[in-house]
mmCIF file with all atom_site columns, C-alpha atoms in Angstrom:
data_model
loop_
_atom_site.group_PDB
_atom_site.id
_atom_site.type_symbol
_atom_site.label_atom_id
_atom_site.label_alt_id
_atom_site.label_comp_id
_atom_site.label_asym_id
_atom_site.label_entity_id
_atom_site.label_seq_id
_atom_site.pdbx_PDB_ins_code
_atom_site.Cartn_x
_atom_site.Cartn_y
_atom_site.Cartn_z
_atom_site.occupancy
_atom_site.B_iso_or_equiv
_atom_site.pdbx_formal_charge
_atom_site.auth_seq_id
_atom_site.auth_comp_id
_atom_site.auth_asym_id
_atom_site.auth_atom_id
_atom_site.pdbx_PDB_model_num
ATOM 1   C CA . MET A 1 1   ? -41.344 -44.578 -56.971 1.00 81.00 ? 1   MET A CA 1
ATOM 2   C CA . ASN A 1 2   ? -40.202 -45.408 -53.463 1.00 86.00 ? 2   ASN A CA 1
ATOM 3   C CA . PRO A 1 3   ? -37.422 -47.967 -52.734 1.00 87.00 ? 3   PRO A CA 1
ATOM 4   C CA . ALA A 1 4   ? -39.899 -50.710 -51.718 1.00 90.00 ? 4   ALA A CA 1
ATOM 5   C CA . ASP A 1 5   ? -41.825 -50.290 -54.984 1.00 89.00 ? 5   ASP A CA 1
ATOM 6   C CA . ARG A 1 6   ? -38.553 -50.339 -56.919 1.00 91.00 ? 6   ARG A CA 1
ATOM 7   C CA . VAL A 1 7   ? -37.719 -53.737 -55.388 1.00 94.00 ? 7   VAL A CA 1
ATOM 8   C CA . ILE A 1 8   ? -41.196 -55.139 -56.186 1.00 93.00 ? 8   ILE A CA 1
ATOM 9   C CA . VAL A 1 9   ? -40.989 -53.877 -59.766 1.00 94.00 ? 9   VAL A CA 1
ATOM 10  C CA . GLY A 1 10  ? -37.464 -55.251 -60.232 1.00 94.00 ? 10  GLY A CA 1
ATOM 11  C CA . VAL A 1 11  ? -38.347 -58.666 -58.810 1.00 95.00 ? 11  VAL A CA 1
ATOM 12  C CA . THR A 1 12  ? -41.466 -58.813 -60.986 1.00 95.00 ? 12  THR A CA 1
ATOM 13  C CA . ALA A 1 13  ? -39.429 -57.916 -64.081 1.00 95.00 ? 13  ALA A CA 1
ATOM 14  C CA . ASP A 1 14  ? -36.965 -60.703 -63.264 1.00 95.00 ? 14  ASP A CA 1
ATOM 15  C CA . LEU A 1 15  ? -39.850 -63.131 -62.762 1.00 95.00 ? 15  LEU A CA 1
ATOM 16  C CA . LEU A 1 16  ? -41.399 -62.141 -66.089 1.00 96.00 ? 16  LEU A CA 1
ATOM 17  C CA . ASP A 1 17  ? -38.050 -62.820 -67.767 1.00 95.00 ? 17  ASP A CA 1
ATOM 18  C CA . ARG A 1 18  ? -38.668 -66.509 -66.947 1.00 94.00 ? 18  ARG A CA 1
ATOM 19  C CA . GLY A 1 19  ? -41.501 -66.348 -69.460 1.00 94.00 ? 19  GLY A CA 1
ATOM 20  C CA . ARG A 1 20  ? -38.839 -66.913 -72.125 1.00 95.00 ? 20  ARG A CA 1
ATOM 21  C CA . THR A 1 21  ? -38.402 -70.492 -70.919 1.00 95.00 ? 21  THR A CA 1
ATOM 22  C CA . ILE A 1 22  ? -42.140 -71.111 -71.016 1.00 95.00 ? 22  ILE A CA 1
ATOM 23  C CA . ASP A 1 23  ? -42.252 -69.583 -74.497 1.00 95.00 ? 23  ASP A CA 1
ATOM 24  C CA . ALA A 1 24  ? -39.433 -71.816 -75.733 1.00 95.00 ? 24  ALA A CA 1
ATOM 25  C CA . LEU A 1 25  ? -41.189 -74.969 -74.509 1.00 94.00 ? 25  LEU A CA 1
ATOM 26  C CA . SER A 1 26  ? -44.531 -73.860 -75.932 1.00 93.00 ? 26  SER A CA 1
ATOM 27  C CA . SER A 1 27  ? -42.924 -72.958 -79.253 1.00 92.00 ? 27  SER A CA 1
ATOM 28  C CA . ALA A 1 28  ? -41.287 -76.379 -79.474 1.00 91.00 ? 28  ALA A CA 1
ATOM 29  C CA . LEU A 1 29  ? -44.643 -78.109 -78.884 1.00 89.00 ? 29  LEU A CA 1
ATOM 30  C CA . THR A 1 30  ? -46.369 -75.843 -81.399 1.00 89.00 ? 30  THR A CA 1
ATOM 31  C CA . ILE A 1 31  ? -43.766 -76.430 -84.105 1.00 88.00 ? 31  ILE A CA 1
ATOM 32  C CA . ALA A 1 32  ? -43.767 -80.185 -83.530 1.00 85.00 ? 32  ALA A CA 1
ATOM 33  C CA . ALA A 1 33  ? -47.571 -80.284 -83.709 1.00 83.00 ? 33  ALA A CA 1
ATOM 34  C CA . ALA A 1 34  ? -47.586 -78.139 -86.860 1.00 83.00 ? 34  ALA A CA 1
ATOM 35  C CA . LEU A 1 35  ? -45.063 -80.488 -88.496 1.00 81.00 ? 35  LEU A CA 1
ATOM 36  C CA . CYS A 1 36  ? -47.239 -83.479 -87.551 1.00 78.00 ? 36  CYS A CA 1
ATOM 37  C CA . LEU A 1 37  ? -50.248 -81.784 -89.119 1.00 75.00 ? 37  LEU A CA 1
ATOM 38  C CA . LEU A 1 38  ? -48.208 -81.135 -92.256 1.00 74.00 ? 38  LEU A CA 1
ATOM 39  C CA . LEU A 1 39  ? -47.241 -84.803 -92.415 1.00 72.00 ? 39  LEU A CA 1
ATOM 40  C CA . PHE A 1 40  ? -50.869 -85.850 -91.937 1.00 71.00 ? 40  PHE A CA 1
ATOM 41  C CA . ALA A 1 41  ? -51.938 -83.473 -94.707 1.00 68.00 ? 41  ALA A CA 1
ATOM 42  C CA . THR A 1 42  ? -49.465 -85.083 -97.105 1.00 68.00 ? 42  THR A CA 1
ATOM 43  C CA . GLY A 1 43  ? -50.743 -88.557 -96.280 1.00 66.00 ? 43  GLY A CA 1
ATOM 44  C CA . VAL A 1 44  ? -47.741 -89.764 -94.266 1.00 60.00 ? 44  VAL A CA 1
ATOM 45  C CA . GLY A 1 45  ? -49.763 -90.318 -91.102 1.00 58.00 ? 45  GLY A CA 1
ATOM 46  C CA . GLU A 1 46  ? -52.895 -91.859 -92.584 1.00 60.00 ? 46  GLU A CA 1
ATOM 47  C CA . ALA A 1 47  ? -53.258 -94.277 -89.695 1.00 58.00 ? 47  ALA A CA 1
ATOM 48  C CA . PHE A 1 48  ? -53.374 -91.368 -87.276 1.00 61.00 ? 48  PHE A CA 1
ATOM 49  C CA . ARG A 1 49  ? -56.874 -91.146 -85.862 1.00 66.00 ? 49  ARG A CA 1
ATOM 50  C CA . SER A 1 50  ? -58.986 -88.067 -86.415 1.00 72.00 ? 50  SER A CA 1
ATOM 51  C CA . THR A 1 51  ? -59.290 -87.517 -82.659 1.00 73.00 ? 51  THR A CA 1
ATOM 52  C CA . ALA A 1 52  ? -55.514 -87.240 -82.433 1.00 75.00 ? 52  ALA A CA 1
ATOM 53  C CA . ILE A 1 53  ? -55.551 -84.712 -85.257 1.00 78.00 ? 53  ILE A CA 1
ATOM 54  C CA . TRP A 1 54  ? -58.015 -82.556 -83.311 1.00 80.00 ? 54  TRP A CA 1
ATOM 55  C CA . PHE A 1 55  ? -55.750 -82.651 -80.255 1.00 81.00 ? 55  PHE A CA 1
ATOM 56  C CA . THR A 1 56  ? -52.804 -81.738 -82.469 1.00 83.00 ? 56  THR A CA 1
ATOM 57  C CA . LEU A 1 57  ? -54.777 -78.799 -83.860 1.00 84.00 ? 57  LEU A CA 1
ATOM 58  C CA . ALA A 1 58  ? -55.509 -77.755 -80.271 1.00 86.00 ? 58  ALA A CA 1
ATOM 59  C CA . ILE A 1 59  ? -51.785 -77.786 -79.485 1.00 88.00 ? 59  ILE A CA 1
ATOM 60  C CA . VAL A 1 60  ? -51.153 -75.410 -82.384 1.00 88.00 ? 60  VAL A CA 1
ATOM 61  C CA . GLY A 1 61  ? -54.088 -73.156 -81.448 1.00 91.00 ? 61  GLY A CA 1
ATOM 62  C CA . PHE A 1 62  ? -53.089 -72.909 -77.808 1.00 93.00 ? 62  PHE A CA 1
ATOM 63  C CA . GLY A 1 63  ? -49.495 -72.380 -78.940 1.00 93.00 ? 63  GLY A CA 1
ATOM 64  C CA . LEU A 1 64  ? -50.490 -69.342 -80.975 1.00 94.00 ? 64  LEU A CA 1
ATOM 65  C CA . LEU A 1 65  ? -52.359 -67.929 -77.995 1.00 95.00 ? 65  LEU A CA 1
ATOM 66  C CA . ALA A 1 66  ? -49.316 -68.643 -75.807 1.00 95.00 ? 66  ALA A CA 1
ATOM 67  C CA . LYS A 1 67  ? -47.103 -66.810 -78.310 1.00 96.00 ? 67  LYS A CA 1
ATOM 68  C CA . TYR A 1 68  ? -49.281 -63.708 -77.972 1.00 95.00 ? 68  TYR A CA 1
ATOM 69  C CA . LEU A 1 69  ? -48.965 -63.908 -74.185 1.00 95.00 ? 69  LEU A CA 1
ATOM 70  C CA . ALA A 1 70  ? -45.200 -64.420 -74.481 1.00 96.00 ? 70  ALA A CA 1
ATOM 71  C CA . VAL A 1 71  ? -44.925 -61.174 -76.427 1.00 96.00 ? 71  VAL A CA 1
ATOM 72  C CA . ARG A 1 72  ? -46.994 -59.371 -73.787 1.00 95.00 ? 72  ARG A CA 1
ATOM 73  C CA . VAL A 1 73  ? -44.977 -60.834 -70.907 1.00 96.00 ? 73  VAL A CA 1
ATOM 74  C CA . ALA A 1 74  ? -41.666 -59.906 -72.555 1.00 96.00 ? 74  ALA A CA 1
ATOM 75  C CA . PHE A 1 75  ? -42.949 -56.380 -73.227 1.00 95.00 ? 75  PHE A CA 1
ATOM 76  C CA . ASP A 1 76  ? -44.065 -55.992 -69.606 1.00 94.00 ? 76  ASP A CA 1
ATOM 77  C CA . ALA A 1 77  ? -40.706 -57.315 -68.381 1.00 96.00 ? 77  ALA A CA 1
ATOM 78  C CA . ALA A 1 78  ? -38.815 -54.769 -70.480 1.00 94.00 ? 78  ALA A CA 1
ATOM 79  C CA . LEU A 1 79  ? -41.035 -51.929 -69.277 1.00 92.00 ? 79  LEU A CA 1
ATOM 80  C CA . LEU A 1 80  ? -40.738 -52.965 -65.644 1.00 94.00 ? 80  LEU A CA 1
ATOM 81  C CA . HIS A 1 81  ? -36.935 -53.200 -65.918 1.00 94.00 ? 81  HIS A CA 1
ATOM 82  C CA . ARG A 1 82  ? -36.922 -49.598 -67.185 1.00 93.00 ? 82  ARG A CA 1
ATOM 83  C CA . CYS A 1 83  ? -39.261 -48.436 -64.435 1.00 91.00 ? 83  CYS A CA 1
ATOM 84  C CA . ALA A 1 84  ? -37.263 -50.223 -61.710 1.00 91.00 ? 84  ALA A CA 1
ATOM 85  C CA . THR A 1 85  ? -34.104 -48.400 -62.740 1.00 89.00 ? 85  THR A CA 1
ATOM 86  C CA . ASP A 1 86  ? -35.869 -45.003 -62.865 1.00 83.00 ? 86  ASP A CA 1
ATOM 87  C CA . GLN A 1 87  ? -35.430 -44.713 -66.615 1.00 87.00 ? 87  GLN A CA 1
ATOM 88  C CA . MET A 1 88  ? -39.174 -44.058 -66.810 1.00 84.00 ? 88  MET A CA 1
ATOM 89  C CA . PRO A 1 89  ? -41.025 -42.339 -63.943 1.00 85.00 ? 89  PRO A CA 1
ATOM 90  C CA . THR A 1 90  ? -44.568 -43.526 -63.194 1.00 87.00 ? 90  THR A CA 1
ATOM 91  C CA . THR A 1 91  ? -46.359 -40.457 -64.548 1.00 87.00 ? 91  THR A CA 1
ATOM 92  C CA . GLU A 1 92  ? -44.409 -40.564 -67.817 1.00 88.00 ? 92  GLU A CA 1
ATOM 93  C CA . PHE A 1 93  ? -44.994 -44.321 -68.061 1.00 87.00 ? 93  PHE A CA 1
ATOM 94  C CA . ASP A 1 94  ? -48.750 -43.815 -67.657 1.00 89.00 ? 94  ASP A CA 1
ATOM 95  C CA . ALA A 1 95  ? -48.771 -40.947 -70.169 1.00 89.00 ? 95  ALA A CA 1
ATOM 96  C CA . ALA A 1 96  ? -46.873 -42.974 -72.776 1.00 90.00 ? 96  ALA A CA 1
ATOM 97  C CA . MET A 1 97  ? -49.088 -46.021 -72.304 1.00 90.00 ? 97  MET A CA 1
ATOM 98  C CA . ARG A 1 98  ? -52.227 -43.876 -72.620 1.00 92.00 ? 98  ARG A CA 1
ATOM 99  C CA . ALA A 1 99  ? -50.888 -42.071 -75.696 1.00 92.00 ? 99  ALA A CA 1
ATOM 100 C CA . LEU A 1 100 ? -50.233 -45.398 -77.411 1.00 91.00 ? 100 LEU A CA 1
ATOM 101 C CA . GLY A 1 101 ? -53.631 -46.795 -76.395 1.00 90.00 ? 101 GLY A CA 1
ATOM 102 C CA . LEU A 1 102 ? -52.015 -49.524 -74.315 1.00 88.00 ? 102 LEU A CA 1
ATOM 103 C CA . MET A 1 103 ? -53.623 -48.526 -71.018 1.00 88.00 ? 103 MET A CA 1
ATOM 104 C CA . SER A 1 104 ? -57.130 -47.411 -70.205 1.00 88.00 ? 104 SER A CA 1
ATOM 105 C CA . ALA A 1 105 ? -57.675 -44.234 -68.182 1.00 86.00 ? 105 ALA A CA 1
ATOM 106 C CA . ASN A 1 106 ? -58.999 -46.178 -65.187 1.00 87.00 ? 106 ASN A CA 1
ATOM 107 C CA . LYS A 1 107 ? -55.688 -48.055 -64.844 1.00 84.00 ? 107 LYS A CA 1
ATOM 108 C CA . THR A 1 108 ? -53.434 -44.997 -64.597 1.00 85.00 ? 108 THR A CA 1
ATOM 109 C CA . GLY A 1 109 ? -52.265 -43.993 -61.153 1.00 84.00 ? 109 GLY A CA 1
ATOM 110 C CA . ARG A 1 110 ? -52.482 -47.532 -59.707 1.00 88.00 ? 110 ARG A CA 1
ATOM 111 C CA . ASN A 1 111 ? -49.904 -48.579 -57.172 1.00 90.00 ? 111 ASN A CA 1
ATOM 112 C CA . TRP A 1 112 ? -46.993 -50.684 -58.355 1.00 93.00 ? 112 TRP A CA 1
ATOM 113 C CA . THR A 1 113 ? -48.011 -53.764 -56.405 1.00 93.00 ? 113 THR A CA 1
ATOM 114 C CA . ASP A 1 114 ? -51.315 -53.953 -58.304 1.00 92.00 ? 114 ASP A CA 1
ATOM 115 C CA . ARG A 1 115 ? -49.542 -53.382 -61.607 1.00 91.00 ? 115 ARG A CA 1
ATOM 116 C CA . CYS A 1 116 ? -47.031 -56.142 -60.856 1.00 94.00 ? 116 CYS A CA 1
ATOM 117 C CA . LEU A 1 117 ? -49.770 -58.559 -59.815 1.00 95.00 ? 117 LEU A CA 1
ATOM 118 C CA . GLY A 1 118 ? -51.488 -57.937 -63.149 1.00 92.00 ? 118 GLY A CA 1
ATOM 119 C CA . ALA A 1 119 ? -48.267 -58.628 -65.038 1.00 93.00 ? 119 ALA A CA 1
ATOM 120 C CA . ARG A 1 120 ? -47.728 -61.797 -63.012 1.00 95.00 ? 120 ARG A CA 1
ATOM 121 C CA . ARG A 1 121 ? -51.219 -62.991 -63.977 1.00 96.00 ? 121 ARG A CA 1
ATOM 122 C CA . LEU A 1 122 ? -50.142 -62.876 -67.630 1.00 95.00 ? 122 LEU A CA 1
ATOM 123 C CA . LEU A 1 123 ? -47.143 -65.075 -66.817 1.00 96.00 ? 123 LEU A CA 1
ATOM 124 C CA . THR A 1 124 ? -49.394 -67.481 -64.925 1.00 96.00 ? 124 THR A CA 1
ATOM 125 C CA . LEU A 1 125 ? -51.769 -67.656 -67.891 1.00 96.00 ? 125 LEU A CA 1
ATOM 126 C CA . GLN A 1 126 ? -48.812 -68.304 -70.187 1.00 96.00 ? 126 GLN A CA 1
ATOM 127 C CA . ALA A 1 127 ? -47.750 -71.227 -67.961 1.00 96.00 ? 127 ALA A CA 1
ATOM 128 C CA . ILE A 1 128 ? -51.317 -72.578 -67.861 1.00 96.00 ? 128 ILE A CA 1
ATOM 129 C CA . LEU A 1 129 ? -51.411 -72.599 -71.663 1.00 95.00 ? 129 LEU A CA 1
ATOM 130 C CA . LEU A 1 130 ? -48.197 -74.640 -71.694 1.00 94.00 ? 130 LEU A CA 1
ATOM 131 C CA . VAL A 1 131 ? -49.829 -77.164 -69.343 1.00 95.00 ? 131 VAL A CA 1
ATOM 132 C CA . VAL A 1 132 ? -52.898 -77.277 -71.608 1.00 93.00 ? 132 VAL A CA 1
ATOM 133 C CA . GLN A 1 133 ? -50.677 -77.864 -74.648 1.00 92.00 ? 133 GLN A CA 1
ATOM 134 C CA . THR A 1 134 ? -48.842 -80.661 -72.841 1.00 91.00 ? 134 THR A CA 1
ATOM 135 C CA . THR A 1 135 ? -52.143 -82.233 -71.806 1.00 90.00 ? 135 THR A CA 1
ATOM 136 C CA . ALA A 1 136 ? -53.396 -82.055 -75.405 1.00 87.00 ? 136 ALA A CA 1
ATOM 137 C CA . LEU A 1 137 ? -50.171 -83.764 -76.483 1.00 85.00 ? 137 LEU A CA 1
ATOM 138 C CA . ALA A 1 138 ? -50.783 -86.585 -74.013 1.00 85.00 ? 138 ALA A CA 1
ATOM 139 C CA . PHE A 1 139 ? -54.347 -87.009 -75.307 1.00 82.00 ? 139 PHE A CA 1
ATOM 140 C CA . ALA A 1 140 ? -53.114 -86.962 -78.918 1.00 80.00 ? 140 ALA A CA 1
ATOM 141 C CA . VAL A 1 141 ? -50.642 -89.743 -78.165 1.00 77.00 ? 141 VAL A CA 1
ATOM 142 C CA . ILE A 1 142 ? -53.342 -91.794 -76.418 1.00 79.00 ? 142 ILE A CA 1
ATOM 143 C CA . ALA A 1 143 ? -55.824 -91.182 -79.265 1.00 75.00 ? 143 ALA A CA 1
ATOM 144 C CA . ALA A 1 144 ? -53.261 -92.245 -81.863 1.00 68.00 ? 144 ALA A CA 1
ATOM 145 C CA . ARG A 1 145 ? -53.004 -95.749 -80.404 1.00 67.00 ? 145 ARG A CA 1
#
């Protein structure tokens, strides 16, 4: 890996570390929505409209999807930190990923810029899911009135 690639990989790893903040916010929304659903199931929120319940279910569903992406983003961040510090050369990285079934053969040998852009897309998708959860929360509040 050349010095320019090392900088791109390191910056991308640092960017992916910000996924922890997105994950924390998403987790808080998911837990709050799950607790609301539990209250509704026990009869505490009987006046809560069924439309609001569907939005609350959506918050939980999108939260679970966001949790999967958070795990992927954190994994990519850890791998990129190792690659940026030359703890794992590119060929050995590709071989390990292939051996574990985590990378298809057509993705080995790509340049680091393309790899980092792919990892950044996961972070972007994670952020989009947080926005979707927040939007579902707004709709649930409106529907509950």
